Amino acid sequence: NDTSMQHRNLNHMTREERFSEAMRRTLYALKVLLPREGWTPVGPEMKYLARAIKEFTFIIHAGVFIPCIMSYGTNEQIAKWFPLAADFRIIGTYAQTELGHGSFLRGLETIATYDRANQEFIINCPKITAMKWWPGDMGKSANHVLLMAELVIDGKKYGMHGFMVQIRDLTTHEPLPGVTVGDIGAKLSFESVDNGFLYLQNVRIPRENLLSKLSEVHPDGTYIKKGNQRLMYGSMVRVRVNLIAHEIVMPLAKACTIAVRYSAVRRQGLINPSKEEVPVLDYVAQQHKLLPQVATVFMAHFAAKQLVKMHHDYSLEVEKGNTSQLPELHALSAGMKACLSEQGAAGAEIVRRACGGHGYSCGSGLPFIVNRMLATCTYEGENTVMQLQCARYLIKCADQAKKDKLTGSVWYLSDFSNMSCTAQTFGDLQEPSVLVKLHERRAKCAVQHAGKKMQNMVKNGTPAHDAWNMMATLLINAARAHIMQYVVGTSVTYISELSCSASLKKILTQLCALYALHNINSNCGDFVKFGCLTSAQCDLAQEAEFNLLKQLRPDAVGIVDSFDFTDDILQSCLGAYDGNVYERLFEWAKQAPMNKTEVHQDSYQYLQPYLHEGRDVLEGRGRNSKL
Ligand SMILES: CCCCCCC/C=C/C(=O)SCCNC(=O)CCNC(=O)[C@H](O)C(C)(C)COP(=O)(O)OP(=O)(O)OC[C@H]1O[C@@H](n2cnc3c(N)ncnc32)[C@H](O)[C@@H]1OP(=O)(O)O
Ligand SMILES: Cc1cc2nc3c(=O)[nH]c(=O)nc-3n(C[C@H](O)[C@H](O)[C@H](O)COP(=O)(O)OP(=O)(O)OC[C@H]3O[C@@H](n4cnc5c(N)ncnc54)[C@H](O)[C@@H]3O)c2cc1C
């Protein structure tokens, strides 16, 4: 209810207005609403803020830069930089991606060369492709960057390391000498975020600015490795784990709230010719578009909670020096981020499109959500690259399963029990245990299939790297299958252990079954090819899904209401709680800057002559134009 936090109509603002408005509102929220000593911008308050601030800026400062200081800094470095960053006395970003490289980190070209005489690092972008490009908050806001660069000592390369680099004067905010920095221009979304470019030419920083938790450089240039170098990738793992809740589950829940509420009030056409027009939500085709996406919100939420817990537990182990679980965490976080962002972005577009013309209006709030979710498929690890990382781990585990009993998320790869499906009715296929087994078997077969294909190619003389490249599509499918079995399995377990009313558990169980069946019916080729289901059982799976749509229809609006988004957060004429869609759309349109005047001033300049000629022709004074 704080008017400073009320959303202005973002769609009718320019990009610069949105940049300023987001900065104002974010700083107000972070500084005024949450005055806490040593407050770190993560945790419960962050969830509220993520909901309350439609366009959050300083995402990278709060969500990546500050956590990186904690992950990569020594205690002294944390004590120096964390308080400054937490209180916004320095604004930072995570500068890793370059104009020429984003996915292949070993190809990054920015160099940090140690100058022993002065005990400094000289930071240089040797060519245009080395320029940092994309980091959020970097173009106009940040005055520091956590720069990921290749460390070089006496001509020897030591790989990617993190360096604290000041890029703007703390008083004037002007770029420092050797620094060329700016905004990269308009993008598909994140209009309020100043994603930037950064060209560094012989910028000198003190030796102490190498974040040295995992490695350090002594004054004489001696390099000391102190931890598992893969922990240098730890920041990306953490963001992949956290972004699922904030940037996939939450926006998809908003989109589903808007689309289901709108579909309950929008009447269009007849089902029974003798009855009145129906709400489009009564069409099974509409239910088939919307309700599986509603189910995805819940299942992705449950699976993300489990992943966050796993990341927390593994992080505690890493702190004790045990990094044995890192490969599994990397594979699972990479796979989950890729597969759930793919599903979420596609799902948001499906529900937007289900709202017809008004779904194409920015007044619906849906284009904003769809465009923003598309970015989740690219940032923090492009999805294809992430799925292949996940597949790399699965292939290694499949080989290991031949001799060892596996545990963790890949345990099913060493389950050689009879997994054939005995379902005889569509009710059998709504059973959670049956759905879990089906997904485990499909995943196991998909992984083994990809592995076998590659082994055969190598046996026939194909180099392993070529076999990997040629089977990439099968490997990506195996990664997707693995994540689907993880999401279904963790959701079934989560719901079964949830202490809640029987009626709520029934709804959640139905949603879980709907999610699993929708996945089976969308990928039935795999389930038949791998012998998981017969063709007749595939028919039953479809019948089972349609039956669940019918059962869930009466509760559809109540289910999305449970996401509890206020109208101010939804910013949608179609999804407002009161259902007054048409009045809201009309009011929203009237506020458009185009409607400031009855006649647009440019029409006098360009249209007037033609209007006069048309008037003359219509009133008989002029000739029809040649045209
Ligand atoms: C609330 C949040 C809001 C969201 C805002 C987000 C804004 C966006 C920010 C960004 O986009 S920041 C930049 C993100 N960039 C990336 O994610 C880059 C992706 N690329 C990579 O991570 C790496 O290049 C790669 C694809 C993993 C390849 O790295 P590399 O070539 O060094 O390794 P490989 O040879 O493939 O594998 C070697 C070995 O290392 C293991 N490994 C790789 N990554 C990790 C990791 N993160 N953790 C642990 N282990 C890792 C890998 O599995 C291999 O192991 P083995 O198979 O050899 O045992
Ligand atoms: C909104 C947004 C915010 C961002 N914020 C930040 C930030 O704050 N900090 C930061 O450092 N970066 C940031 N990024 C950059 C982001 O991390 C990169 O865009 C991402 O890692 C992909 O790298 P790339 O763009 O260079 O694509 P590339 O790596 O060039 O990939 C291009 C395409 O090639 C294909 N491809 C690439 N490698 C392979 C492979 N091994 N196998 C098969 N196919 C492959 C894929 O189809 C891929 O889409 C942001 C990006 C966006 C869109």
Coordinates of C-alpha atoms and ligand atoms in Angstrom, one line a residue, residues 46 59-60 63-64 94 96-97 102-106 135-136 190 195 230-237 239-240 242-244 246-247 326-327 329-331 333 372 378-382 385-386 389 392-393 396, ligand 1:
M46 CA 13.9 -11.0 -1.4
I59 CA 19.4 -7.9 -10.0
I60 CA 23.0 -8.8 -10.7
G63 CA 21.7 -11.7 -6.9
V64 CA 25.2 -12.3 -8.3
Y94 CA 29.3 -10.0 -12.7
Q96 CA 32.1 -12.7 -17.5
T97 CA 30.5 -12.9 -20.9
G102 CA 29.6 -16.6 -23.6
S103 CA 29.2 -20.4 -23.3
F104 CA 32.8 -21.5 -23.8
L105 CA 34.5 -20.0 -20.8
R106 CA 37.9 -21.4 -21.7
P135 CA 26.4 -8.0 -17.8
G136 CA 23.3 -6.5 -16.1
F190 CA 14.6 -6.3 -19.2
N195 CA 23.0 -4.5 -19.7
R230 CA 35.7 -25.9 -10.4
L231 CA 34.4 -23.9 -7.5
M232 CA 35.3 -20.9 -9.7
Y233 CA 32.1 -21.9 -11.5
G234 CA 30.2 -22.0 -8.3
S235 CA 28.5 -18.6 -8.7
M236 CA 26.8 -19.8 -11.9
V237 CA 25.6 -23.0 -10.2
V239 CA 22.3 -18.5 -9.8
R240 CA 21.0 -21.5 -11.9
N242 CA 18.0 -19.7 -7.5
L243 CA 16.6 -18.4 -10.8
I244 CA 14.2 -21.3 -11.2
H246 CA 12.3 -16.3 -9.2
E247 CA 12.5 -16.2 -13.0
L326 CA 29.8 -31.0 -7.1
P327 CA 29.5 -33.0 -10.4
L329 CA 25.0 -30.7 -8.4
H330 CA 26.4 -29.1 -11.5
A331 CA 24.6 -31.6 -13.8
S333 CA 21.3 -27.5 -11.7
R372 CA 11.2 -11.9 -19.9
T378 CA 19.9 -18.1 -22.6
Y379 CA 21.4 -16.4 -19.6
E380 CA 23.2 -18.2 -16.9
G381 CA 24.2 -20.9 -19.3
E382 CA 22.6 -21.3 -22.7
V385 CA 25.1 -26.1 -23.5
M386 CA 23.6 -26.8 -20.1
Q389 CA 26.7 -30.7 -19.5
R392 CA 28.0 -35.6 -20.0
Y393 CA 27.4 -36.5 -16.4
K396 CA 29.6 -41.2 -17.2
Ligands
LIG1 C1 17.5 -14.3 -9.3 C2 18.4 -14.5 -10.5 C3 18.2 -13.6 -11.6 C4 18.9 -14.1 -12.9 C5 19.8 -13.1 -13.5 C6 20.9 -13.8 -14.3 C7 21.6 -12.9 -15.2 C8 22.6 -13.6 -16.1 C9 23.9 -13.8 -15.7 C10 24.8 -14.5 -16.6 O1 24.4 -15.0 -17.7 S1 26.4 -14.8 -16.0 C11 27.2 -15.7 -17.2 C12 26.7 -17.1 -17.3 N1 27.5 -17.9 -18.2 C13 27.5 -19.2 -18.2 O2 26.7 -19.9 -17.5 C14 28.6 -19.8 -19.1 C15 28.2 -21.3 -19.4 N2 29.5 -22.0 -19.7 C16 30.1 -22.8 -18.7 O3 29.6 -22.9 -17.5 C17 31.3 -23.5 -19.1 O4 31.9 -23.0 -20.2 C18 31.0 -25.0 -19.4 C19 29.9 -25.1 -20.4 C20 30.6 -25.7 -18.1 C21 32.2 -25.7 -19.9 O5 33.3 -25.3 -19.1 P1 34.7 -26.0 -19.3 O6 35.0 -26.1 -20.8 O7 35.7 -25.4 -18.4 O8 34.4 -27.5 -18.7 P2 34.2 -28.8 -19.5 O9 35.5 -29.2 -20.2 O10 32.9 -28.9 -20.3 O11 34.1 -29.8 -18.2 C22 35.2 -30.0 -17.4 C23 34.7 -30.6 -16.1 O12 34.2 -29.5 -15.2 C24 32.9 -29.9 -14.8 N3 32.2 -28.7 -14.6 C25 31.8 -27.8 -15.5 N4 31.1 -26.8 -15.0 C26 31.0 -27.1 -13.7 C27 30.4 -26.4 -12.6 N5 29.7 -25.3 -12.7 N6 30.5 -27.0 -11.4 C28 31.1 -28.2 -11.2 N7 31.8 -28.9 -12.2 C29 31.7 -28.3 -13.4 C30 32.4 -30.7 -15.9 O13 31.2 -31.5 -15.5 C31 33.6 -31.5 -16.3 O14 33.7 -32.5 -15.3 P3 34.2 -34.0 -15.8 O15 33.1 -34.5 -16.7 O16 35.5 -33.7 -16.5 O17 34.3 -34.8 -14.5

